[in-house]
Amino acid sequence: MGDTVLYEREGRIATITYNRPEALNAINAELRQDLNDAWRTFREDDEAWVGIVTGAGRAFSAGADVRGFGKPADKGTFWEVPSLTSLESGMEVWKPTIAAVNGYALGFGCTLVAACDFVIASERAQFGFPEVRLGVPTIQGAIRMPKRVSWQHAMELLLIGERVDAARAKEMGLVWKITPHEELMAEAHRLAERLLLSAPLAVRATKEVAHRGQEFDFMNAVRFGETMRKVAGATADAKSGPEAYRAKRPPVWEGR
Ligand code: COA
């Protein structure tokens, strides 16, 4: 992994940090590759059960690096890197993810926010899809936002292209919680610790059913869910959880 994105793990919690603060963490081909590597590392790291993503400096990410836009072959732009290898564009990660939004989350940066399960925003956070004001459409943003917020709120962000602050983003349902700026990472860790009280494989099975259940028709969603219950029900944690309950002690999850 290069140094435009950092991957750090503390216990069961992994933190992924956009690390190109001099360009407000704008996403060029290098950063996107590093970001994809970081999410892949998280997905495959058996010790990491919850992921937090944030940005170094005063932005979460100002979106695609616009310097290459409109130039021949869009040299150096993020779409040189294949789509399905990134979390925003289709990488399947069933571990819970938290976006800790410390500042601007624009364009492709906002798309990643919309791909996370929880969004915690600093009071300084700003969200938006400025693409239409640059003359280009957002594809992943357009696909994700109507599933995340109401149609009108999605269209407000996608078609008007103006930035909204944390309070407005919370009103829209994009933000789960707003915190004072200095409290942002502590709040994200508090949420991660709460998620760690749940059995990790049951959490992942539930998230996968939640995702796929929206794509399948009802009968197939139920069948898929039943299959997942059998798979998750055969794990060691599915046995030790009820044992701990009966013994009136807290469970100790192993993730197997
Ligand atoms: N691509 C490339 N560089 C970017 C960038 C982007 N998307 N967003 C910010 N930067 C760079 C700026 O060029 C500047 O670098 P410089 O000092 O070398 O000129 C640096 O980051 C700081 O940005 P600046 O514009 O001076 O900060 P600001 O606080 O005045 O404004 C924004 C912040 C986010 C409002 C403004 O930078 C902006 O509108 N960025 C573009 C957002 C965008 O259109 N994203 C593309 C989505 S498709």
PDB file of C-alpha atoms and ligand atoms in Angstrom:
ATOM      1  CA  MET A   1       0.000   0.000   0.000  1.00  0.00           C
ATOM      2  CA  GLY A   2       1.257   3.508  -0.789  1.00  0.00           C
ATOM      3  CA  ASP A   3       1.165   6.404   1.650  1.00  0.00           C
ATOM      4  CA  THR A   4      -1.828   8.350   0.321  1.00  0.00           C
ATOM      5  CA  VAL A   5      -4.052   6.139   2.506  1.00  0.00           C
ATOM      6  CA  LEU A   6      -3.171   4.742   5.941  1.00  0.00           C
ATOM      7  CA  TYR A   7      -4.411   1.456   7.398  1.00  0.00           C
ATOM      8  CA  GLU A   8      -4.028   1.084  11.160  1.00  0.00           C
ATOM      9  CA  ARG A   9      -5.497  -1.502  13.507  1.00  0.00           C
ATOM     10  CA  GLU A  10      -5.986  -1.150  17.238  1.00  0.00           C
ATOM     11  CA  GLY A  11      -7.449  -4.313  18.748  1.00  0.00           C
ATOM     12  CA  ARG A  12     -10.517  -5.202  16.660  1.00  0.00           C
ATOM     13  CA  ILE A  13     -10.920  -1.719  15.166  1.00  0.00           C
ATOM     14  CA  ALA A  14      -9.273  -0.754  11.883  1.00  0.00           C
ATOM     15  CA  THR A  15      -8.937   2.882  10.858  1.00  0.00           C
ATOM     16  CA  ILE A  16      -8.487   3.854   7.231  1.00  0.00           C
ATOM     17  CA  THR A  17      -7.333   7.437   6.686  1.00  0.00           C
ATOM     18  CA  TYR A  18      -7.278   9.397   3.440  1.00  0.00           C
ATOM     19  CA  ASN A  19      -3.821  10.918   3.677  1.00  0.00           C
ATOM     20  CA  ARG A  20      -3.340  13.563   1.023  1.00  0.00           C
ATOM     21  CA  PRO A  21      -4.218  16.597   3.135  1.00  0.00           C
ATOM     22  CA  GLU A  22      -2.383  19.121   0.919  1.00  0.00           C
ATOM     23  CA  ALA A  23      -5.021  18.433  -1.789  1.00  0.00           C
ATOM     24  CA  LEU A  24      -7.914  18.019   0.693  1.00  0.00           C
ATOM     25  CA  ASN A  25      -7.599  14.253   0.113  1.00  0.00           C
ATOM     26  CA  ALA A  26      -8.679  14.571  -3.521  1.00  0.00           C
ATOM     27  CA  ILE A  27      -8.811  11.178  -5.188  1.00  0.00           C
ATOM     28  CA  ASN A  28      -6.351  10.608  -8.006  1.00  0.00           C
ATOM     29  CA  ALA A  29      -5.414   7.211  -9.447  1.00  0.00           C
ATOM     30  CA  GLU A  30      -2.734   6.614  -6.791  1.00  0.00           C
ATOM     31  CA  LEU A  31      -4.995   7.422  -3.863  1.00  0.00           C
ATOM     32  CA  ARG A  32      -7.795   5.321  -5.250  1.00  0.00           C
ATOM     33  CA  GLN A  33      -5.470   2.361  -5.643  1.00  0.00           C
ATOM     34  CA  ASP A  34      -4.230   2.828  -2.076  1.00  0.00           C
ATOM     35  CA  LEU A  35      -7.808   3.153  -0.830  1.00  0.00           C
ATOM     36  CA  ASN A  36      -8.814  -0.048  -2.584  1.00  0.00           C
ATOM     37  CA  ASP A  37      -5.782  -1.808  -1.065  1.00  0.00           C
ATOM     38  CA  ALA A  38      -6.775  -0.545   2.392  1.00  0.00           C
ATOM     39  CA  TRP A  39     -10.352  -1.825   2.106  1.00  0.00           C
ATOM     40  CA  ARG A  40      -9.097  -5.155   0.790  1.00  0.00           C
ATOM     41  CA  THR A  41      -6.676  -5.392   3.734  1.00  0.00           C
ATOM     42  CA  PHE A  42      -9.560  -4.633   6.106  1.00  0.00           C
ATOM     43  CA  ARG A  43     -11.794  -7.212   4.483  1.00  0.00           C
ATOM     44  CA  GLU A  44      -9.123  -9.899   4.746  1.00  0.00           C
ATOM     45  CA  ASP A  45      -7.734  -8.965   8.183  1.00  0.00           C
ATOM     46  CA  ASP A  46      -9.268 -11.567  10.512  1.00  0.00           C
ATOM     47  CA  GLU A  47      -8.375  -9.456  13.540  1.00  0.00           C
ATOM     48  CA  ALA A  48     -10.295  -6.423  12.239  1.00  0.00           C
ATOM     49  CA  TRP A  49     -14.022  -6.584  12.998  1.00  0.00           C
ATOM     50  CA  VAL A  50     -15.112  -2.948  12.585  1.00  0.00           C
ATOM     51  CA  GLY A  51     -13.753  -0.301  10.201  1.00  0.00           C
ATOM     52  CA  ILE A  52     -13.629   3.472  10.614  1.00  0.00           C
ATOM     53  CA  VAL A  53     -12.737   5.730   7.681  1.00  0.00           C
ATOM     54  CA  THR A  54     -11.704   9.355   8.079  1.00  0.00           C
ATOM     55  CA  GLY A  55      -9.517  12.023   6.492  1.00  0.00           C
ATOM     56  CA  ALA A  56      -6.211  13.639   7.509  1.00  0.00           C
ATOM     57  CA  GLY A  57      -6.257  17.437   7.742  1.00  0.00           C
ATOM     58  CA  ARG A  58      -9.349  19.595   7.268  1.00  0.00           C
ATOM     59  CA  ALA A  59     -11.194  17.423   4.716  1.00  0.00           C
ATOM     60  CA  PHE A  60     -12.627  13.925   4.648  1.00  0.00           C
ATOM     61  CA  SER A  61     -12.177  13.981   0.867  1.00  0.00           C
ATOM     62  CA  ALA A  62     -12.860  16.763  -1.658  1.00  0.00           C
ATOM     63  CA  GLY A  63     -13.756  14.087  -4.217  1.00  0.00           C
ATOM     64  CA  ALA A  64     -12.149  13.249  -7.504  1.00  0.00           C
ATOM     65  CA  ASP A  65      -8.933  15.094  -8.257  1.00  0.00           C
ATOM     66  CA  VAL A  66     -10.263  17.629 -10.747  1.00  0.00           C
ATOM     67  CA  ARG A  67      -6.841  18.561 -12.105  1.00  0.00           C
ATOM     68  CA  GLY A  68      -6.968  15.744 -14.664  1.00  0.00           C
ATOM     69  CA  PHE A  69     -10.606  16.385 -15.675  1.00  0.00           C
ATOM     70  CA  GLY A  70     -11.261  17.237 -19.296  1.00  0.00           C
ATOM     71  CA  LYS A  71      -7.662  16.607 -20.336  1.00  0.00           C
ATOM     72  CA  PRO A  72      -6.747  14.028 -23.011  1.00  0.00           C
ATOM     73  CA  ALA A  73      -7.690  10.530 -21.788  1.00  0.00           C
ATOM     74  CA  ASP A  74      -8.312  12.044 -18.322  1.00  0.00           C
ATOM     75  CA  LYS A  75      -4.739  11.157 -17.363  1.00  0.00           C
ATOM     76  CA  GLY A  76      -4.245  10.355 -13.704  1.00  0.00           C
ATOM     77  CA  THR A  77      -7.940  10.420 -12.811  1.00  0.00           C
ATOM     78  CA  PHE A  78      -9.371   7.837 -10.479  1.00  0.00           C
ATOM     79  CA  TRP A  79     -11.351   5.975 -13.117  1.00  0.00           C
ATOM     80  CA  GLU A  80      -8.115   4.566 -14.516  1.00  0.00           C
ATOM     81  CA  VAL A  81      -8.444   2.173 -11.556  1.00  0.00           C
ATOM     82  CA  PRO A  82     -11.040  -0.570 -12.168  1.00  0.00           C
ATOM     83  CA  SER A  83     -14.359   0.086 -10.391  1.00  0.00           C
ATOM     84  CA  LEU A  84     -15.375  -3.147  -8.737  1.00  0.00           C
ATOM     85  CA  THR A  85     -12.216  -3.195  -6.621  1.00  0.00           C
ATOM     86  CA  SER A  86     -13.384  -0.220  -4.539  1.00  0.00           C
ATOM     87  CA  LEU A  87     -15.836  -0.013  -1.649  1.00  0.00           C
ATOM     88  CA  GLU A  88     -17.749   2.854  -3.306  1.00  0.00           C
ATOM     89  CA  SER A  89     -18.221   0.962  -6.539  1.00  0.00           C
ATOM     90  CA  GLY A  90     -18.946  -2.590  -5.589  1.00  0.00           C
ATOM     91  CA  MET A  91     -16.381  -4.246  -3.313  1.00  0.00           C
ATOM     92  CA  GLU A  92     -18.443  -6.316  -0.889  1.00  0.00           C
ATOM     93  CA  VAL A  93     -17.444  -5.781   2.736  1.00  0.00           C
ATOM     94  CA  TRP A  94     -19.789  -7.274   5.307  1.00  0.00           C
ATOM     95  CA  LYS A  95     -17.922  -6.057   8.376  1.00  0.00           C
ATOM     96  CA  PRO A  96     -19.547  -2.897   9.797  1.00  0.00           C
ATOM     97  CA  THR A  97     -18.125   0.402   8.551  1.00  0.00           C
ATOM     98  CA  ILE A  98     -18.254   3.867  10.082  1.00  0.00           C
ATOM     99  CA  ALA A  99     -17.461   7.097   8.230  1.00  0.00           C
ATOM    100  CA  ALA A 100     -16.053   9.677  10.663  1.00  0.00           C
ATOM    101  CA  VAL A 101     -16.495  12.808   8.562  1.00  0.00           C
ATOM    102  CA  ASN A 102     -14.077  15.483   9.724  1.00  0.00           C
ATOM    103  CA  GLY A 103     -14.618  18.106   6.988  1.00  0.00           C
ATOM    104  CA  TYR A 104     -15.523  18.260   3.294  1.00  0.00           C
ATOM    105  CA  ALA A 105     -17.009  15.017   1.940  1.00  0.00           C
ATOM    106  CA  LEU A 106     -17.615  15.828  -1.702  1.00  0.00           C
ATOM    107  CA  GLY A 107     -18.284  13.912  -4.886  1.00  0.00           C
ATOM    108  CA  PHE A 108     -16.565  10.545  -4.776  1.00  0.00           C
ATOM    109  CA  GLY A 109     -15.709  11.215  -1.111  1.00  0.00           C
ATOM    110  CA  CYS A 110     -19.424  11.568  -0.365  1.00  0.00           C
ATOM    111  CA  THR A 111     -20.086   8.392  -2.329  1.00  0.00           C
ATOM    112  CA  LEU A 112     -17.820   6.517   0.081  1.00  0.00           C
ATOM    113  CA  VAL A 113     -19.674   8.080   3.002  1.00  0.00           C
ATOM    114  CA  ALA A 114     -22.920   6.763   1.509  1.00  0.00           C
ATOM    115  CA  ALA A 115     -21.336   3.307   1.220  1.00  0.00           C
ATOM    116  CA  CYS A 116     -20.635   3.142   4.974  1.00  0.00           C
ATOM    117  CA  ASP A 117     -23.122   1.750   7.481  1.00  0.00           C
ATOM    118  CA  PHE A 118     -22.871   4.677   9.907  1.00  0.00           C
ATOM    119  CA  VAL A 119     -21.983   8.309   9.357  1.00  0.00           C
ATOM    120  CA  ILE A 120     -20.711  10.371  12.268  1.00  0.00           C
ATOM    121  CA  ALA A 121     -20.098  13.993  11.388  1.00  0.00           C
ATOM    122  CA  SER A 122     -17.970  16.645  13.025  1.00  0.00           C
ATOM    123  CA  GLU A 123     -19.721  20.004  13.271  1.00  0.00           C
ATOM    124  CA  ARG A 124     -17.274  21.089  10.554  1.00  0.00           C
ATOM    125  CA  ALA A 125     -18.406  18.434   8.062  1.00  0.00           C
ATOM    126  CA  GLN A 126     -19.882  19.419   4.721  1.00  0.00           C
ATOM    127  CA  PHE A 127     -21.437  17.075   2.202  1.00  0.00           C
ATOM    128  CA  GLY A 128     -22.161  17.449  -1.472  1.00  0.00           C
ATOM    129  CA  PHE A 129     -22.018  16.192  -5.022  1.00  0.00           C
ATOM    130  CA  PRO A 130     -20.548  19.098  -7.038  1.00  0.00           C
ATOM    131  CA  GLU A 131     -20.149  16.986 -10.188  1.00  0.00           C
ATOM    132  CA  VAL A 132     -23.084  18.545 -12.069  1.00  0.00           C
ATOM    133  CA  ARG A 133     -21.550  21.981 -11.514  1.00  0.00           C
ATOM    134  CA  LEU A 134     -18.424  20.671 -13.259  1.00  0.00           C
ATOM    135  CA  GLY A 135     -20.422  19.265 -16.155  1.00  0.00           C
ATOM    136  CA  VAL A 136     -20.102  15.577 -15.295  1.00  0.00           C
ATOM    137  CA  PRO A 137     -22.571  13.129 -13.732  1.00  0.00           C
ATOM    138  CA  THR A 138     -21.935  11.150 -10.561  1.00  0.00           C
ATOM    139  CA  ILE A 139     -22.697   7.509 -11.215  1.00  0.00           C
ATOM    140  CA  GLN A 140     -22.149   5.726  -7.917  1.00  0.00           C
ATOM    141  CA  GLY A 141     -23.600   8.685  -6.013  1.00  0.00           C
ATOM    142  CA  ALA A 142     -26.716   8.556  -8.181  1.00  0.00           C
ATOM    143  CA  ILE A 143     -27.086   4.828  -7.555  1.00  0.00           C
ATOM    144  CA  ARG A 144     -26.480   4.981  -3.819  1.00  0.00           C
ATOM    145  CA  MET A 145     -28.137   8.178  -2.591  1.00  0.00           C
ATOM    146  CA  PRO A 146     -31.804   7.318  -3.342  1.00  0.00           C
ATOM    147  CA  LYS A 147     -31.329   4.160  -1.241  1.00  0.00           C
ATOM    148  CA  ARG A 148     -29.812   6.181   1.549  1.00  0.00           C
ATOM    149  CA  VAL A 149     -32.096   9.227   1.825  1.00  0.00           C
ATOM    150  CA  SER A 150     -35.483  10.231   0.405  1.00  0.00           C
ATOM    151  CA  TRP A 151     -35.788  10.837  -3.342  1.00  0.00           C
ATOM    152  CA  GLN A 152     -36.076  14.613  -2.921  1.00  0.00           C
ATOM    153  CA  HIS A 153     -33.073  14.797  -0.624  1.00  0.00           C
ATOM    154  CA  ALA A 154     -31.065  12.683  -3.051  1.00  0.00           C
ATOM    155  CA  MET A 155     -32.076  14.929  -5.942  1.00  0.00           C
ATOM    156  CA  GLU A 156     -31.317  18.042  -3.899  1.00  0.00           C
ATOM    157  CA  LEU A 157     -27.752  16.846  -3.384  1.00  0.00           C
ATOM    158  CA  LEU A 158     -27.229  15.286  -6.809  1.00  0.00           C
ATOM    159  CA  LEU A 159     -28.952  17.784  -9.136  1.00  0.00           C
ATOM    160  CA  ILE A 160     -28.448  21.092  -7.358  1.00  0.00           C
ATOM    161  CA  GLY A 161     -24.859  20.264  -6.487  1.00  0.00           C
ATOM    162  CA  GLU A 162     -24.588  22.590  -3.486  1.00  0.00           C
ATOM    163  CA  ARG A 163     -22.870  21.628  -0.253  1.00  0.00           C
ATOM    164  CA  VAL A 164     -24.917  21.036   2.913  1.00  0.00           C
ATOM    165  CA  ASP A 165     -23.689  21.219   6.491  1.00  0.00           C
ATOM    166  CA  ALA A 166     -23.797  18.449   9.101  1.00  0.00           C
ATOM    167  CA  ALA A 167     -27.150  19.567  10.531  1.00  0.00           C
ATOM    168  CA  ARG A 168     -28.851  19.507   7.120  1.00  0.00           C
ATOM    169  CA  ALA A 169     -27.232  16.154   6.299  1.00  0.00           C
ATOM    170  CA  LYS A 170     -28.589  14.757   9.566  1.00  0.00           C
ATOM    171  CA  GLU A 171     -32.035  16.113   8.755  1.00  0.00           C
ATOM    172  CA  MET A 172     -31.811  14.249   5.440  1.00  0.00           C
ATOM    173  CA  GLY A 173     -30.904  11.005   7.214  1.00  0.00           C
ATOM    174  CA  LEU A 174     -27.412  10.792   5.764  1.00  0.00           C
ATOM    175  CA  VAL A 175     -25.742  11.520   9.109  1.00  0.00           C
ATOM    176  CA  TRP A 176     -26.349   9.327  12.152  1.00  0.00           C
ATOM    177  CA  LYS A 177     -24.805  11.617  14.757  1.00  0.00           C
ATOM    178  CA  ILE A 178     -23.102  15.021  14.923  1.00  0.00           C
ATOM    179  CA  THR A 179     -20.250  15.592  17.382  1.00  0.00           C
ATOM    180  CA  PRO A 180     -17.974  18.461  18.380  1.00  0.00           C
ATOM    181  CA  HIS A 181     -14.944  18.295  16.067  1.00  0.00           C
ATOM    182  CA  GLU A 182     -12.514  17.191  18.802  1.00  0.00           C
ATOM    183  CA  GLU A 183     -14.849  14.360  19.843  1.00  0.00           C
ATOM    184  CA  LEU A 184     -15.223  12.832  16.378  1.00  0.00           C
ATOM    185  CA  MET A 185     -12.832   9.889  16.601  1.00  0.00           C
ATOM    186  CA  ALA A 186     -13.747   9.130  20.230  1.00  0.00           C
ATOM    187  CA  GLU A 187     -17.415   8.998  19.201  1.00  0.00           C
ATOM    188  CA  ALA A 188     -16.595   6.699  16.272  1.00  0.00           C
ATOM    189  CA  HIS A 189     -14.665   4.420  18.642  1.00  0.00           C
ATOM    190  CA  ARG A 190     -17.564   4.383  21.112  1.00  0.00           C
ATOM    191  CA  LEU A 191     -19.861   3.207  18.329  1.00  0.00           C
ATOM    192  CA  ALA A 192     -17.285   0.631  17.196  1.00  0.00           C
ATOM    193  CA  GLU A 193     -17.058  -0.725  20.769  1.00  0.00           C
ATOM    194  CA  ARG A 194     -20.843  -1.127  20.856  1.00  0.00           C
ATOM    195  CA  LEU A 195     -20.717  -3.028  17.562  1.00  0.00           C
ATOM    196  CA  LEU A 196     -18.011  -5.275  19.006  1.00  0.00           C
ATOM    197  CA  LEU A 197     -20.465  -6.484  21.663  1.00  0.00           C
ATOM    198  CA  SER A 198     -22.265  -8.354  18.868  1.00  0.00           C
ATOM    199  CA  ALA A 199     -20.976 -11.635  17.418  1.00  0.00           C
ATOM    200  CA  PRO A 200     -18.930 -10.640  14.350  1.00  0.00           C
ATOM    201  CA  LEU A 201     -20.076 -13.424  12.049  1.00  0.00           C
ATOM    202  CA  ALA A 202     -23.744 -12.892  12.978  1.00  0.00           C
ATOM    203  CA  VAL A 203     -23.210  -9.180  12.253  1.00  0.00           C
ATOM    204  CA  ARG A 204     -21.697  -9.925   8.851  1.00  0.00           C
ATOM    205  CA  ALA A 205     -24.442 -12.407   7.952  1.00  0.00           C
ATOM    206  CA  THR A 206     -27.090  -9.864   8.965  1.00  0.00           C
ATOM    207  CA  LYS A 207     -25.484  -7.096   6.911  1.00  0.00           C
ATOM    208  CA  GLU A 208     -25.160  -9.345   3.869  1.00  0.00           C
ATOM    209  CA  VAL A 209     -28.827 -10.378   4.121  1.00  0.00           C
ATOM    210  CA  ALA A 210     -29.813  -6.711   4.547  1.00  0.00           C
ATOM    211  CA  HIS A 211     -27.938  -5.845   1.345  1.00  0.00           C
ATOM    212  CA  ARG A 212     -28.887  -8.788  -0.821  1.00  0.00           C
ATOM    213  CA  GLY A 213     -32.419  -8.834   0.575  1.00  0.00           C
ATOM    214  CA  GLN A 214     -33.025  -5.508  -1.156  1.00  0.00           C
ATOM    215  CA  GLU A 215     -31.948  -6.878  -4.512  1.00  0.00           C
ATOM    216  CA  PHE A 216     -33.812 -10.208  -4.365  1.00  0.00           C
ATOM    217  CA  ASP A 217     -37.550 -10.728  -4.596  1.00  0.00           C
ATOM    218  CA  PHE A 218     -39.150 -11.576  -1.243  1.00  0.00           C
ATOM    219  CA  MET A 219     -39.139 -15.389  -1.565  1.00  0.00           C
ATOM    220  CA  ASN A 220     -35.505 -15.500  -2.671  1.00  0.00           C
ATOM    221  CA  ALA A 221     -34.555 -13.059   0.070  1.00  0.00           C
ATOM    222  CA  VAL A 222     -36.159 -15.337   2.677  1.00  0.00           C
ATOM    223  CA  ARG A 223     -34.505 -18.457   1.188  1.00  0.00           C
ATOM    224  CA  PHE A 224     -31.134 -16.730   1.108  1.00  0.00           C
ATOM    225  CA  GLY A 225     -31.625 -15.541   4.695  1.00  0.00           C
ATOM    226  CA  GLU A 226     -32.483 -19.061   5.841  1.00  0.00           C
ATOM    227  CA  THR A 227     -29.335 -20.402   4.215  1.00  0.00           C
ATOM    228  CA  MET A 228     -27.279 -17.705   5.897  1.00  0.00           C
ATOM    229  CA  ARG A 229     -28.875 -18.590   9.238  1.00  0.00           C
ATOM    230  CA  LYS A 230     -27.736 -22.201   8.793  1.00  0.00           C
ATOM    231  CA  VAL A 231     -24.210 -21.087   7.919  1.00  0.00           C
ATOM    232  CA  ALA A 232     -23.945 -18.551  10.766  1.00  0.00           C
ATOM    233  CA  GLY A 233     -25.769 -20.951  13.122  1.00  0.00           C
ATOM    234  CA  ALA A 234     -22.997 -23.541  12.665  1.00  0.00           C
ATOM    235  CA  THR A 235     -20.286 -21.230  14.032  1.00  0.00           C
ATOM    236  CA  ALA A 236     -18.675 -21.586  17.468  1.00  0.00           C
ATOM    237  CA  ASP A 237     -20.001 -18.141  18.450  1.00  0.00           C
ATOM    238  CA  ALA A 238     -23.585 -19.247  17.740  1.00  0.00           C
ATOM    239  CA  LYS A 239     -23.080 -21.934  20.413  1.00  0.00           C
ATOM    240  CA  SER A 240     -21.137 -19.903  22.961  1.00  0.00           C
ATOM    241  CA  GLY A 241     -23.581 -16.941  22.816  1.00  0.00           C
ATOM    242  CA  PRO A 242     -26.626 -18.852  24.136  1.00  0.00           C
ATOM    243  CA  GLU A 243     -24.360 -20.703  26.632  1.00  0.00           C
ATOM    244  CA  ALA A 244     -23.184 -17.365  28.030  1.00  0.00           C
ATOM    245  CA  TYR A 245     -26.789 -16.154  28.186  1.00  0.00           C
ATOM    246  CA  ARG A 246     -27.864 -19.218  30.171  1.00  0.00           C
ATOM    247  CA  ALA A 247     -24.847 -18.882  32.477  1.00  0.00           C
ATOM    248  CA  LYS A 248     -25.687 -15.173  32.964  1.00  0.00           C
ATOM    249  CA  ARG A 249     -22.237 -13.996  31.894  1.00  0.00           C
ATOM    250  CA  PRO A 250     -21.169 -11.801  28.966  1.00  0.00           C
ATOM    251  CA  PRO A 251     -20.244 -13.705  25.793  1.00  0.00           C
ATOM    252  CA  VAL A 252     -16.684 -13.784  24.499  1.00  0.00           C
ATOM    253  CA  TRP A 253     -16.728 -13.764  20.713  1.00  0.00           C
ATOM    254  CA  GLU A 254     -14.082 -15.607  18.736  1.00  0.00           C
ATOM    255  CA  GLY A 255     -15.227 -14.818  15.228  1.00  0.00           C
ATOM    256  CA  ARG A 256     -15.394 -18.449  14.155  1.00  0.00           C
TER     257      ARG A 256
HETATM  258  N1  COA B   1      -8.995  18.044  -6.835  1.00  0.00           N
HETATM  259  C1  COA B   1      -7.742  18.488  -6.807  1.00  0.00           C
HETATM  260  N2  COA B   1      -7.289  19.374  -5.900  1.00  0.00           N
HETATM  261  C2  COA B   1      -8.168  19.817  -4.980  1.00  0.00           C
HETATM  262  C3  COA B   1      -9.510  19.385  -4.958  1.00  0.00           C
HETATM  263  C4  COA B   1      -9.914  18.448  -5.943  1.00  0.00           C
HETATM  264  N3  COA B   1     -11.152  17.945  -5.957  1.00  0.00           N
HETATM  265  N4  COA B   1     -10.159  20.004  -3.953  1.00  0.00           N
HETATM  266  C5  COA B   1      -9.241  20.796  -3.359  1.00  0.00           C
HETATM  267  N5  COA B   1      -8.044  20.675  -3.981  1.00  0.00           N
HETATM  268  C6  COA B   1      -6.793  21.366  -3.654  1.00  0.00           C
HETATM  269  C7  COA B   1      -6.847  22.815  -4.111  1.00  0.00           C
HETATM  270  O1  COA B   1      -6.493  22.906  -5.474  1.00  0.00           O
HETATM  271  C8  COA B   1      -5.827  23.448  -3.201  1.00  0.00           C
HETATM  272  O2  COA B   1      -4.522  23.123  -3.649  1.00  0.00           O
HETATM  273  P1  COA B   1      -3.449  24.320  -3.951  1.00  0.00           P
HETATM  274  O3  COA B   1      -3.282  24.965  -2.607  1.00  0.00           O
HETATM  275  O4  COA B   1      -2.260  23.563  -4.423  1.00  0.00           O
HETATM  276  O5  COA B   1      -4.105  25.177  -4.939  1.00  0.00           O
HETATM  277  C9  COA B   1      -6.019  22.696  -1.892  1.00  0.00           C
HETATM  278  O6  COA B   1      -6.654  21.467  -2.234  1.00  0.00           O
HETATM  279  C10 COA B   1      -6.890  23.427  -0.903  1.00  0.00           C
HETATM  280  O7  COA B   1      -8.122  23.743  -1.557  1.00  0.00           O
HETATM  281  P2  COA B   1      -8.770  25.182  -1.565  1.00  0.00           P
HETATM  282  O8  COA B   1      -9.701  25.267  -2.723  1.00  0.00           O
HETATM  283  O9  COA B   1      -7.711  26.236  -1.485  1.00  0.00           O
HETATM  284  O10 COA B   1      -9.573  25.162  -0.184  1.00  0.00           O
HETATM  285  P3  COA B   1     -10.902  25.961   0.174  1.00  0.00           P
HETATM  286  O11 COA B   1     -11.130  25.753   1.630  1.00  0.00           O
HETATM  287  O12 COA B   1     -10.844  27.375  -0.301  1.00  0.00           O
HETATM  288  O13 COA B   1     -12.091  25.253  -0.645  1.00  0.00           O
HETATM  289  C11 COA B   1     -13.337  23.340  -1.456  1.00  0.00           C
HETATM  290  C12 COA B   1     -12.413  23.908  -0.367  1.00  0.00           C
HETATM  291  C13 COA B   1     -13.537  21.864  -1.153  1.00  0.00           C
HETATM  292  C14 COA B   1     -14.680  24.060  -1.392  1.00  0.00           C
HETATM  293  C15 COA B   1     -12.696  23.566  -2.831  1.00  0.00           C
HETATM  294  O14 COA B   1     -11.351  23.108  -2.786  1.00  0.00           O
HETATM  295  C16 COA B   1     -13.399  22.824  -3.939  1.00  0.00           C
HETATM  296  O15 COA B   1     -14.457  23.245  -4.381  1.00  0.00           O
HETATM  297  N6  COA B   1     -12.784  21.708  -4.420  1.00  0.00           N
HETATM  298  C17 COA B   1     -13.278  20.989  -5.541  1.00  0.00           C
HETATM  299  C18 COA B   1     -14.420  20.068  -5.126  1.00  0.00           C
HETATM  300  C19 COA B   1     -14.896  19.274  -6.313  1.00  0.00           C
HETATM  301  O16 COA B   1     -15.404  19.809  -7.264  1.00  0.00           O
HETATM  302  N7  COA B   1     -14.656  17.959  -6.265  1.00  0.00           N
HETATM  303  C20 COA B   1     -14.826  17.120  -7.399  1.00  0.00           C
HETATM  304  C21 COA B   1     -15.998  16.255  -7.261  1.00  0.00           C
HETATM  305  S1  COA B   1     -16.223  15.366  -8.771  1.00  0.00           S
END
